[in-house]
PDB file of C-alpha atoms in Angstrom:
ATOM      1  CA  MET X   1     -40.616  81.147  14.603  1.00 61.00           C
ATOM      2  CA  GLY X   2     -37.399  80.420  12.685  1.00 71.00           C
ATOM      3  CA  GLY X   3     -36.506  83.801  11.192  1.00 87.00           C
ATOM      4  CA  PHE X   4     -33.485  84.565   9.040  1.00 85.00           C
ATOM      5  CA  ARG X   5     -32.102  87.329   6.842  1.00 88.00           C
ATOM      6  CA  THR X   6     -32.413  86.754   3.118  1.00 87.00           C
ATOM      7  CA  ARG X   7     -28.780  87.706   2.509  1.00 89.00           C
ATOM      8  CA  ASP X   8     -27.668  85.051   4.984  1.00 84.00           C
ATOM      9  CA  ALA X   9     -29.866  82.481   3.273  1.00 83.00           C
ATOM     10  CA  LEU X  10     -28.432  83.336  -0.134  1.00 86.00           C
ATOM     11  CA  ALA X  11     -24.900  83.155   1.266  1.00 88.00           C
ATOM     12  CA  ALA X  12     -25.723  79.707   2.653  1.00 84.00           C
ATOM     13  CA  GLY X  13     -26.729  78.506  -0.808  1.00 85.00           C
ATOM     14  CA  ILE X  14     -30.538  78.636  -0.625  1.00 85.00           C
ATOM     15  CA  PRO X  15     -31.820  79.374  -4.154  1.00 84.00           C
ATOM     16  CA  ARG X  16     -33.298  82.861  -4.561  1.00 86.00           C
ATOM     17  CA  ALA X  17     -36.423  81.342  -6.107  1.00 84.00           C
ATOM     18  CA  ALA X  18     -37.070  79.384  -2.903  1.00 84.00           C
ATOM     19  CA  LEU X  19     -37.235  82.636  -0.949  1.00 84.00           C
ATOM     20  CA  TYR X  20     -40.034  83.938  -3.156  1.00 83.00           C
ATOM     21  CA  ASP X  21     -42.155  80.863  -3.849  1.00 83.00           C
ATOM     22  CA  GLY X  22     -44.471  81.311  -0.856  1.00 81.00           C
ATOM     23  CA  ARG X  23     -43.028  78.707   1.485  1.00 82.00           C
ATOM     24  CA  TYR X  24     -41.680  81.458   3.778  1.00 86.00           C
ATOM     25  CA  HIS X  25     -43.352  84.505   5.265  1.00 87.00           C
ATOM     26  CA  ARG X  26     -41.953  87.984   4.714  1.00 89.00           C
ATOM     27  CA  PRO X  27     -42.790  90.210   7.703  1.00 90.00           C
ATOM     28  CA  PHE X  28     -40.246  92.826   6.569  1.00 90.00           C
ATOM     29  CA  HIS X  29     -38.006  93.471   3.585  1.00 88.00           C
ATOM     30  CA  GLY X  30     -34.755  91.564   3.823  1.00 88.00           C
ATOM     31  CA  MET X  31     -35.912  88.678   6.018  1.00 88.00           C
ATOM     32  CA  ARG X  32     -38.078  85.579   6.092  1.00 89.00           C
ATOM     33  CA  THR X  33     -39.760  83.496   8.779  1.00 88.00           C
ATOM     34  CA  GLN X  34     -40.929  79.878   8.821  1.00 86.00           C
ATOM     35  CA  ARG X  35     -44.457  80.986   9.703  1.00 87.00           C
ATOM     36  CA  GLN X  36     -46.461  84.157  10.096  1.00 87.00           C
ATOM     37  CA  PRO X  37     -45.681  85.957  13.367  1.00 89.00           C
ATOM     38  CA  ASP X  38     -48.388  85.316  15.953  1.00 92.00           C
ATOM     39  CA  GLY X  39     -49.187  88.673  17.512  1.00 95.00           C
ATOM     40  CA  HIS X  40     -47.281  91.913  17.826  1.00 97.00           C
ATOM     41  CA  ALA X  41     -44.610  90.634  20.214  1.00 96.00           C
ATOM     42  CA  GLU X  42     -43.548  87.984  17.684  1.00 95.00           C
ATOM     43  CA  LEU X  43     -43.585  90.602  14.942  1.00 96.00           C
ATOM     44  CA  CYS X  44     -41.176  92.679  17.041  1.00 97.00           C
ATOM     45  CA  ARG X  45     -38.949  89.665  17.561  1.00 95.00           C
ATOM     46  CA  SER X  46     -38.778  89.062  13.814  1.00 95.00           C
ATOM     47  CA  ALA X  47     -37.868  92.719  13.297  1.00 95.00           C
ATOM     48  CA  THR X  48     -34.758  92.342  15.452  1.00 95.00           C
ATOM     49  CA  LEU X  49     -33.112  90.520  12.555  1.00 93.00           C
ATOM     50  CA  ILE X  50     -33.082  93.599  10.348  1.00 93.00           C
ATOM     51  CA  LEU X  51     -33.009  96.499  12.844  1.00 95.00           C
ATOM     52  CA  PRO X  52     -29.781  98.433  13.545  1.00 93.00           C
ATOM     53  CA  GLY X  53     -28.020  97.454  16.752  1.00 92.00           C
ATOM     54  CA  GLY X  54     -28.820 100.721  18.536  1.00 94.00           C
ATOM     55  CA  ALA X  55     -32.575 100.562  17.947  1.00 97.00           C
ATOM     56  CA  ALA X  56     -34.947  99.908  20.839  1.00 98.00           C
ATOM     57  CA  PHE X  57     -38.643  99.101  20.690  1.00 98.00           C
ATOM     58  CA  SER X  58     -40.668 102.057  21.900  1.00 98.00           C
ATOM     59  CA  HIS X  59     -44.039 103.806  21.918  1.00 98.00           C
ATOM     60  CA  ARG X  60     -46.920 101.372  21.305  1.00 98.00           C
ATOM     61  CA  SER X  61     -44.637  98.444  20.521  1.00 98.00           C
ATOM     62  CA  GLY X  62     -42.796  99.065  23.777  1.00 98.00           C
ATOM     63  CA  ALA X  63     -46.126  99.148  25.590  1.00 98.00           C
ATOM     64  CA  VAL X  64     -47.098  95.749  24.167  1.00 98.00           C
ATOM     65  CA  LEU X  65     -43.762  94.200  25.100  1.00 98.00           C
ATOM     66  CA  HIS X  66     -44.046  95.545  28.654  1.00 98.00           C
ATOM     67  CA  GLY X  67     -47.575  94.158  28.981  1.00 97.00           C
ATOM     68  CA  MET X  68     -49.185  97.565  29.400  1.00 98.00           C
ATOM     69  CA  PRO X  69     -52.999  97.647  29.109  1.00 97.00           C
ATOM     70  CA  LEU X  70     -53.297  99.635  25.887  1.00 98.00           C
ATOM     71  CA  PRO X  71     -56.809 100.554  24.722  1.00 96.00           C
ATOM     72  CA  ARG X  72     -57.880  98.377  21.811  1.00 94.00           C
ATOM     73  CA  ARG X  73     -58.153 101.383  19.498  1.00 95.00           C
ATOM     74  CA  THR X  74     -54.444 102.144  19.925  1.00 96.00           C
ATOM     75  CA  LEU X  75     -52.973  98.688  19.453  1.00 96.00           C
ATOM     76  CA  PRO X  76     -50.034  98.986  17.024  1.00 96.00           C
ATOM     77  CA  GLU X  77     -50.129  97.828  13.448  1.00 93.00           C
ATOM     78  CA  GLN X  78     -46.565  98.863  12.661  1.00 96.00           C
ATOM     79  CA  VAL X  79     -43.522  98.048  14.769  1.00 98.00           C
ATOM     80  CA  GLU X  80     -42.312 101.208  16.514  1.00 98.00           C
ATOM     81  CA  VAL X  81     -38.637 101.685  17.370  1.00 98.00           C
ATOM     82  CA  SER X  82     -36.440 104.546  18.530  1.00 98.00           C
ATOM     83  CA  VAL X  83     -32.787 105.397  18.035  1.00 97.00           C
ATOM     84  CA  PHE X  84     -30.712 108.061  19.765  1.00 97.00           C
ATOM     85  CA  GLU X  85     -29.050 110.949  17.948  1.00 96.00           C
ATOM     86  CA  PRO X  86     -26.984 111.017  15.817  1.00 96.00           C
ATOM     87  CA  ASP X  87     -28.281 107.644  14.580  1.00 95.00           C
ATOM     88  CA  ARG X  88     -31.001 107.795  11.963  1.00 95.00           C
ATOM     89  CA  PRO X  89     -34.234 105.835  12.421  1.00 95.00           C
ATOM     90  CA  PRO X  90     -34.740 102.907  10.031  1.00 93.00           C
ATOM     91  CA  ARG X  91     -36.915 103.436   6.998  1.00 91.00           C
ATOM     92  CA  LEU X  92     -38.578 100.130   6.276  1.00 92.00           C
ATOM     93  CA  ARG X  93     -42.140  99.286   5.348  1.00 93.00           C
ATOM     94  CA  GLY X  94     -43.972  98.128   8.457  1.00 95.00           C
ATOM     95  CA  ILE X  95     -41.553  99.848  10.848  1.00 97.00           C
ATOM     96  CA  LEU X  96     -42.161 103.324  12.282  1.00 97.00           C
ATOM     97  CA  GLY X  97     -38.881 104.844  13.401  1.00 97.00           C
ATOM     98  CA  HIS X  98     -38.293 107.700  15.865  1.00 96.00           C
ATOM     99  CA  GLN X  99     -35.162 109.678  16.701  1.00 96.00           C
ATOM    100  CA  LEU X 100     -34.598 110.646  20.337  1.00 95.00           C
ATOM    101  CA  THR X 101     -32.253 113.031  22.073  1.00 94.00           C
ATOM    102  CA  SER X 102     -30.505 111.217  24.898  1.00 94.00           C
ATOM    103  CA  ASN X 103     -31.425 112.690  28.288  1.00 92.00           C
ATOM    104  CA  GLY X 104     -31.061 109.798  30.688  1.00 92.00           C
ATOM    105  CA  GLN X 105     -33.564 107.317  29.248  1.00 95.00           C
ATOM    106  CA  ARG X 106     -33.157 103.681  30.206  1.00 96.00           C
ATOM    107  CA  VAL X 107     -33.131 100.790  27.770  1.00 98.00           C
ATOM    108  CA  VAL X 108     -33.970  97.358  29.199  1.00 98.00           C
ATOM    109  CA  ASN X 109     -33.979  93.776  27.989  1.00 97.00           C
ATOM    110  CA  VAL X 110     -37.358  92.097  27.484  1.00 97.00           C
ATOM    111  CA  ASP X 111     -37.100  88.477  26.371  1.00 96.00           C
ATOM    112  CA  GLY X 112     -33.841  89.238  24.611  1.00 95.00           C
ATOM    113  CA  MET X 113     -35.101  92.412  22.909  1.00 97.00           C
ATOM    114  CA  ARG X 114     -33.934  95.990  23.504  1.00 98.00           C
ATOM    115  CA  VAL X 115     -36.912  98.015  24.740  1.00 98.00           C
ATOM    116  CA  LEU X 116     -37.152 101.492  26.204  1.00 98.00           C
ATOM    117  CA  ALA X 117     -37.882 101.236  29.926  1.00 98.00           C
ATOM    118  CA  PRO X 118     -41.548 101.257  31.010  1.00 98.00           C
ATOM    119  CA  GLU X 119     -41.447 104.814  32.348  1.00 98.00           C
ATOM    120  CA  GLU X 120     -40.023 106.097  29.052  1.00 97.00           C
ATOM    121  CA  VAL X 121     -42.699 104.300  27.044  1.00 98.00           C
ATOM    122  CA  TRP X 122     -45.377 105.772  29.318  1.00 98.00           C
ATOM    123  CA  VAL X 123     -44.318 109.345  28.551  1.00 97.00           C
ATOM    124  CA  GLN X 124     -44.174 108.531  24.834  1.00 97.00           C
ATOM    125  CA  LEU X 125     -47.852 107.556  25.004  1.00 97.00           C
ATOM    126  CA  GLY X 126     -48.816 110.988  26.335  1.00 97.00           C
ATOM    127  CA  ALA X 127     -49.713 112.381  22.919  1.00 94.00           C
ATOM    128  CA  LEU X 128     -51.771 109.310  22.024  1.00 96.00           C
ATOM    129  CA  LEU X 129     -53.833 108.483  25.123  1.00 98.00           C
ATOM    130  CA  SER X 130     -56.283 110.359  27.325  1.00 97.00           C
ATOM    131  CA  PRO X 131     -55.408 111.241  30.948  1.00 98.00           C
ATOM    132  CA  ASP X 132     -57.621 108.397  32.231  1.00 98.00           C
ATOM    133  CA  GLU X 133     -55.985 105.892  29.865  1.00 98.00           C
ATOM    134  CA  LEU X 134     -52.556 107.049  30.997  1.00 98.00           C
ATOM    135  CA  THR X 135     -53.669 106.677  34.615  1.00 98.00           C
ATOM    136  CA  VAL X 136     -54.735 103.085  33.959  1.00 98.00           C
ATOM    137  CA  ILE X 137     -51.277 102.288  32.603  1.00 98.00           C
ATOM    138  CA  GLY X 138     -49.571 104.246  35.377  1.00 98.00           C
ATOM    139  CA  ASP X 139     -51.474 102.280  38.031  1.00 98.00           C
ATOM    140  CA  TYR X 140     -50.325  99.065  36.373  1.00 98.00           C
ATOM    141  CA  LEU X 141     -46.697 100.179  36.240  1.00 98.00           C
ATOM    142  CA  VAL X 142     -46.424 101.168  39.904  1.00 98.00           C
ATOM    143  CA  THR X 143     -48.503  98.195  41.137  1.00 97.00           C
ATOM    144  CA  GLY X 144     -48.065  95.179  38.866  1.00 96.00           C
ATOM    145  CA  ASP X 145     -49.638  92.250  40.714  1.00 94.00           C
ATOM    146  CA  GLU X 146     -47.764  92.897  43.971  1.00 94.00           C
ATOM    147  CA  PRO X 147     -50.886  93.119  46.207  1.00 91.00           C
ATOM    148  CA  TYR X 148     -51.767  89.583  45.111  1.00 88.00           C
ATOM    149  CA  SER X 149     -48.433  87.868  44.456  1.00 91.00           C
ATOM    150  CA  GLY X 150     -45.957  89.901  46.441  1.00 90.00           C
ATOM    151  CA  SER X 151     -43.767  90.349  43.337  1.00 94.00           C
ATOM    152  CA  PRO X 152     -42.299  93.858  42.898  1.00 95.00           C
ATOM    153  CA  PRO X 153     -44.087  96.135  40.398  1.00 96.00           C
ATOM    154  CA  PRO X 154     -42.486  96.937  37.029  1.00 96.00           C
ATOM    155  CA  ILE X 155     -41.156 100.318  38.218  1.00 97.00           C
ATOM    156  CA  ALA X 156     -41.104 102.608  41.248  1.00 97.00           C
ATOM    157  CA  ARG X 157     -43.206 105.753  41.331  1.00 97.00           C
ATOM    158  CA  GLU X 158     -40.014 107.839  41.447  1.00 97.00           C
ATOM    159  CA  GLN X 159     -38.981 106.467  38.042  1.00 97.00           C
ATOM    160  CA  LEU X 160     -42.308 107.494  36.524  1.00 96.00           C
ATOM    161  CA  ASP X 161     -42.013 111.010  37.952  1.00 96.00           C
ATOM    162  CA  GLY X 162     -38.408 111.271  36.743  1.00 95.00           C
ATOM    163  CA  ALA X 163     -39.369 110.338  33.200  1.00 95.00           C
ATOM    164  CA  LEU X 164     -42.112 112.962  33.236  1.00 95.00           C
ATOM    165  CA  ARG X 165     -39.631 115.630  34.326  1.00 93.00           C
ATOM    166  CA  ARG X 166     -37.254 114.650  31.520  1.00 89.00           C
ATOM    167  CA  HIS X 167     -40.126 114.823  29.037  1.00 85.00           C
ATOM    168  CA  GLY X 168     -40.177 118.592  29.452  1.00 82.00           C
ATOM    169  CA  ARG X 169     -42.646 120.414  27.235  1.00 81.00           C
ATOM    170  CA  HIS X 170     -42.962 117.716  24.598  1.00 82.00           C
ATOM    171  CA  ARG X 171     -46.296 116.693  23.090  1.00 87.00           C
ATOM    172  CA  GLY X 172     -48.728 115.122  25.518  1.00 93.00           C
ATOM    173  CA  VAL X 173     -47.157 116.569  28.662  1.00 95.00           C
ATOM    174  CA  ARG X 174     -50.474 118.051  29.837  1.00 95.00           C
ATOM    175  CA  ASN X 175     -52.200 114.660  29.650  1.00 97.00           C
ATOM    176  CA  LEU X 176     -49.259 113.068  31.447  1.00 97.00           C
ATOM    177  CA  ARG X 177     -49.340 115.599  34.277  1.00 97.00           C
ATOM    178  CA  LEU X 178     -53.083 115.166  34.722  1.00 97.00           C
ATOM    179  CA  ALA X 179     -52.601 111.400  34.826  1.00 98.00           C
ATOM    180  CA  ALA X 180     -49.614 111.523  37.177  1.00 97.00           C
ATOM    181  CA  ALA X 181     -51.678 113.399  39.753  1.00 97.00           C
ATOM    182  CA  ARG X 182     -54.170 110.506  39.869  1.00 98.00           C
ATOM    183  CA  ILE X 183     -51.938 107.446  39.658  1.00 98.00           C
ATOM    184  CA  ARG X 184     -52.177 105.266  42.760  1.00 98.00           C
ATOM    185  CA  TYR X 185     -50.685 102.032  43.936  1.00 97.00           C
ATOM    186  CA  GLY X 186     -53.091  99.139  44.412  1.00 97.00           C
ATOM    187  CA  SER X 187     -55.235  98.417  41.353  1.00 96.00           C
ATOM    188  CA  LEU X 188     -54.947  94.885  40.003  1.00 95.00           C
ATOM    189  CA  SER X 189     -56.841  95.472  36.756  1.00 95.00           C
ATOM    190  CA  PRO X 190     -57.590  98.319  34.346  1.00 96.00           C
ATOM    191  CA  GLN X 191     -61.270  98.165  35.242  1.00 96.00           C
ATOM    192  CA  GLU X 192     -60.525  98.626  38.952  1.00 96.00           C
ATOM    193  CA  THR X 193     -58.681 101.834  38.054  1.00 98.00           C
ATOM    194  CA  ARG X 194     -61.541 103.012  35.843  1.00 97.00           C
ATOM    195  CA  ILE X 195     -64.066 102.391  38.614  1.00 98.00           C
ATOM    196  CA  ARG X 196     -61.904 104.299  41.100  1.00 98.00           C
ATOM    197  CA  LEU X 197     -61.605 107.252  38.746  1.00 98.00           C
ATOM    198  CA  ALA X 198     -65.353 107.241  38.099  1.00 98.00           C
ATOM    199  CA  LEU X 199     -66.105 107.273  41.829  1.00 98.00           C
ATOM    200  CA  GLU X 200     -63.692 110.139  42.419  1.00 98.00           C
ATOM    201  CA  ASP X 201     -65.098 112.070  39.439  1.00 98.00           C
ATOM    202  CA  ALA X 202     -68.570 111.641  40.949  1.00 98.00           C
ATOM    203  CA  GLY X 203     -67.372 113.424  44.088  1.00 97.00           C
ATOM    204  CA  LEU X 204     -67.132 110.306  46.252  1.00 98.00           C
ATOM    205  CA  PRO X 205     -64.208 109.631  48.591  1.00 96.00           C
ATOM    206  CA  ALA X 206     -61.259 107.712  47.199  1.00 96.00           C
ATOM    207  CA  PRO X 207     -61.692 104.011  48.036  1.00 98.00           C
ATOM    208  CA  GLU X 208     -59.041 101.727  49.460  1.00 97.00           C
ATOM    209  CA  LEU X 209     -57.647  99.401  46.780  1.00 97.00           C
ATOM    210  CA  ASN X 210     -57.466  95.629  47.234  1.00 95.00           C
ATOM    211  CA  TYR X 211     -58.239  95.988  50.903  1.00 95.00           C
ATOM    212  CA  ARG X 212     -57.498  92.898  52.986  1.00 94.00           C
ATOM    213  CA  VAL X 213     -60.067  91.686  55.522  1.00 93.00           C
ATOM    214  CA  ALA X 214     -58.730  89.335  58.176  1.00 89.00           C
ATOM    215  CA  GLY X 215     -60.602  86.213  59.260  1.00 85.00           C
ATOM    216  CA  PRO X 216     -60.903  84.813  62.778  1.00 84.00           C
ATOM    217  CA  ASP X 217     -57.369  83.369  62.579  1.00 86.00           C
ATOM    218  CA  GLY X 218     -55.868  86.716  61.612  1.00 82.00           C
ATOM    219  CA  GLU X 219     -55.092  85.572  58.066  1.00 85.00           C
ATOM    220  CA  THR X 220     -56.524  87.328  55.008  1.00 84.00           C
ATOM    221  CA  ALA X 221     -60.012  85.960  54.390  1.00 85.00           C
ATOM    222  CA  ALA X 222     -60.965  88.353  51.576  1.00 88.00           C
ATOM    223  CA  MET X 223     -59.264  90.972  49.456  1.00 91.00           C
ATOM    224  CA  ILE X 224     -61.806  93.565  48.315  1.00 94.00           C
ATOM    225  CA  ASP X 225     -61.185  95.272  44.958  1.00 95.00           C
ATOM    226  CA  LEU X 226     -62.316  98.705  46.183  1.00 97.00           C
ATOM    227  CA  ALA X 227     -63.403  99.305  49.743  1.00 98.00           C
ATOM    228  CA  TYR X 228     -64.646 101.938  52.169  1.00 98.00           C
ATOM    229  CA  PRO X 229     -63.652 100.247  55.452  1.00 96.00           C
ATOM    230  CA  ALA X 230     -65.086 102.974  57.677  1.00 95.00           C
ATOM    231  CA  TYR X 231     -68.481 102.474  56.015  1.00 96.00           C
ATOM    232  CA  ARG X 232     -68.151  98.695  55.569  1.00 96.00           C
ATOM    233  CA  VAL X 233     -68.888  99.091  51.841  1.00 97.00           C
ATOM    234  CA  ALA X 234     -67.164  96.705  49.425  1.00 97.00           C
ATOM    235  CA  ILE X 235     -67.045  96.996  45.615  1.00 96.00           C
ATOM    236  CA  GLU X 236     -66.140  93.865  43.674  1.00 94.00           C
ATOM    237  CA  TYR X 237     -65.510  93.899  39.933  1.00 93.00           C
ATOM    238  CA  LEU X 238     -66.586  90.683  38.241  1.00 87.00           C
ATOM    239  CA  GLY X 239     -64.528  90.249  35.097  1.00 77.00           C
ATOM    240  CA  ASP X 240     -64.853  87.349  32.689  1.00 59.00           C
ATOM    241  CA  HIS X 241     -62.360  85.280  34.684  1.00 55.00           C
ATOM    242  CA  HIS X 242     -64.859  85.112  37.555  1.00 50.00           C
ATOM    243  CA  ARG X 243     -67.188  83.125  35.272  1.00 55.00           C
ATOM    244  CA  SER X 244     -64.473  80.913  33.828  1.00 57.00           C
ATOM    245  CA  THR X 245     -65.139  77.992  36.177  1.00 70.00           C
ATOM    246  CA  ALA X 246     -67.890  76.874  38.503  1.00 73.00           C
ATOM    247  CA  GLU X 247     -65.374  76.942  41.360  1.00 77.00           C
ATOM    248  CA  ALA X 248     -64.512  80.599  40.729  1.00 72.00           C
ATOM    249  CA  TYR X 249     -68.218  81.439  40.666  1.00 73.00           C
ATOM    250  CA  ARG X 250     -68.839  79.579  43.933  1.00 80.00           C
ATOM    251  CA  LYS X 251     -65.823  81.264  45.512  1.00 79.00           C
ATOM    252  CA  ASP X 252     -67.252  84.687  44.665  1.00 76.00           C
ATOM    253  CA  ILE X 253     -70.560  83.741  46.272  1.00 81.00           C
ATOM    254  CA  ARG X 254     -68.877  82.388  49.412  1.00 84.00           C
ATOM    255  CA  ARG X 255     -66.730  85.502  49.750  1.00 81.00           C
ATOM    256  CA  ARG X 256     -69.752  87.778  49.396  1.00 83.00           C
ATOM    257  CA  GLU X 257     -71.749  85.786  51.941  1.00 87.00           C
ATOM    258  CA  TRP X 258     -68.866  85.898  54.418  1.00 90.00           C
ATOM    259  CA  LEU X 259     -68.422  89.661  53.982  1.00 91.00           C
ATOM    260  CA  VAL X 260     -72.156  90.221  54.485  1.00 89.00           C
ATOM    261  CA  GLU X 261     -72.003  88.141  57.674  1.00 91.00           C
ATOM    262  CA  GLU X 262     -69.165  90.389  58.809  1.00 90.00           C
ATOM    263  CA  GLY X 263     -71.318  93.475  58.252  1.00 92.00           C
ATOM    264  CA  TRP X 264     -70.158  94.570  54.806  1.00 94.00           C
ATOM    265  CA  ASP X 265     -72.472  95.948  52.121  1.00 95.00           C
ATOM    266  CA  VAL X 266     -71.145  94.292  48.930  1.00 94.00           C
ATOM    267  CA  ILE X 267     -71.672  95.843  45.500  1.00 95.00           C
ATOM    268  CA  PHE X 268     -70.866  93.712  42.450  1.00 93.00           C
ATOM    269  CA  VAL X 269     -69.896  95.544  39.247  1.00 95.00           C
ATOM    270  CA  THR X 270     -69.633  94.103  35.732  1.00 92.00           C
ATOM    271  CA  ALA X 271     -68.297  95.552  32.482  1.00 90.00           C
ATOM    272  CA  ALA X 272     -71.882  96.216  31.361  1.00 93.00           C
ATOM    273  CA  ASP X 273     -72.630  98.549  34.286  1.00 95.00           C
ATOM    274  CA  PRO X 274     -72.479 102.284  33.458  1.00 96.00           C
ATOM    275  CA  PHE X 275     -70.077 104.093  35.772  1.00 96.00           C
ATOM    276  CA  SER X 276     -72.783 106.634  36.608  1.00 96.00           C
ATOM    277  CA  ASP X 277     -74.935 103.790  37.926  1.00 97.00           C
ATOM    278  CA  VAL X 278     -72.030 102.356  39.894  1.00 97.00           C
ATOM    279  CA  ALA X 279     -71.408 105.736  41.520  1.00 98.00           C
ATOM    280  CA  ARG X 280     -75.115 106.039  42.403  1.00 97.00           C
ATOM    281  CA  ARG X 281     -75.147 102.582  44.005  1.00 97.00           C
ATOM    282  CA  VAL X 282     -71.998 103.306  45.978  1.00 98.00           C
ATOM    283  CA  ARG X 283     -73.327 106.665  47.175  1.00 97.00           C
ATOM    284  CA  THR X 284     -76.534 104.968  48.303  1.00 97.00           C
ATOM    285  CA  ALA X 285     -74.568 102.301  50.177  1.00 96.00           C
ATOM    286  CA  LEU X 286     -72.395 104.910  51.913  1.00 97.00           C
ATOM    287  CA  ARG X 287     -75.480 106.832  53.023  1.00 95.00           C
ATOM    288  CA  ARG X 288     -77.157 103.615  54.145  1.00 93.00           C
ATOM    289  CA  SER X 289     -74.191 102.790  56.361  1.00 89.00           C
ATOM    290  CA  LEU X 290     -74.609 106.085  58.230  1.00 86.00           C
ATOM    291  CA  THR X 291     -78.150 105.119  59.307  1.00 82.00           C
ATOM    292  CA  LYS X 292     -77.179 101.751  60.786  1.00 69.00           C
TER     293      LYS X 292
END
């Protein structure tokens, strides 16, 4: 992106008029970039040029940098950063600063930027998000894509619980506690978590998450998004990526046909399906399995 501080440019001999003639972008006072930052992560990177050394990206900006599934309505417009006492938060247009009391929080490096650790960002979101939204993010943090790729998740459950204890009685703690009680390892997408929560809220048993079904050779032949193995009921969420290619579409059909041949009752769910309808279909399938 080619960012630089205006004072450095002036010291290097660039005419002041050139810094104001429109050829450069001005994300924040005191700096310029070669082009407009593309997305919030780039905006954060440009901010590093003018932030104090002890500042760390936090709150919604931290969530974006950690890849957390924030609801669209809460996506940040300003860059959010935190400093620890006695440092004072920066006061710059476009930057929302917070002052924290140090109580064991971690700061990590994300692509060369100082960011509060994922568990700390999660507790900061407690006053902004609903318990279900916090559960979606919590599921992501303790799972990542490990069930699919084998890569470790962003954090361990113990780190999330520790951050909640340190949060004390701060704003949002009730939402965080409600969410913490429902966070589970295993979901590979926000919608899988939402479906699980909806099924549980409807009084249905908690499903297994990304349940592996072995083929004749003992290798995994299918990984079911949400499953009731004892009832042979499978729930598959079809996101947009399932329609991205003809091969992905055919693969979904082949997997469903194979599961049906193996005695599974497969329920496909899309983003357009009301959760109440999904719960009704699942309840019907569970009852149907008892009559077989």
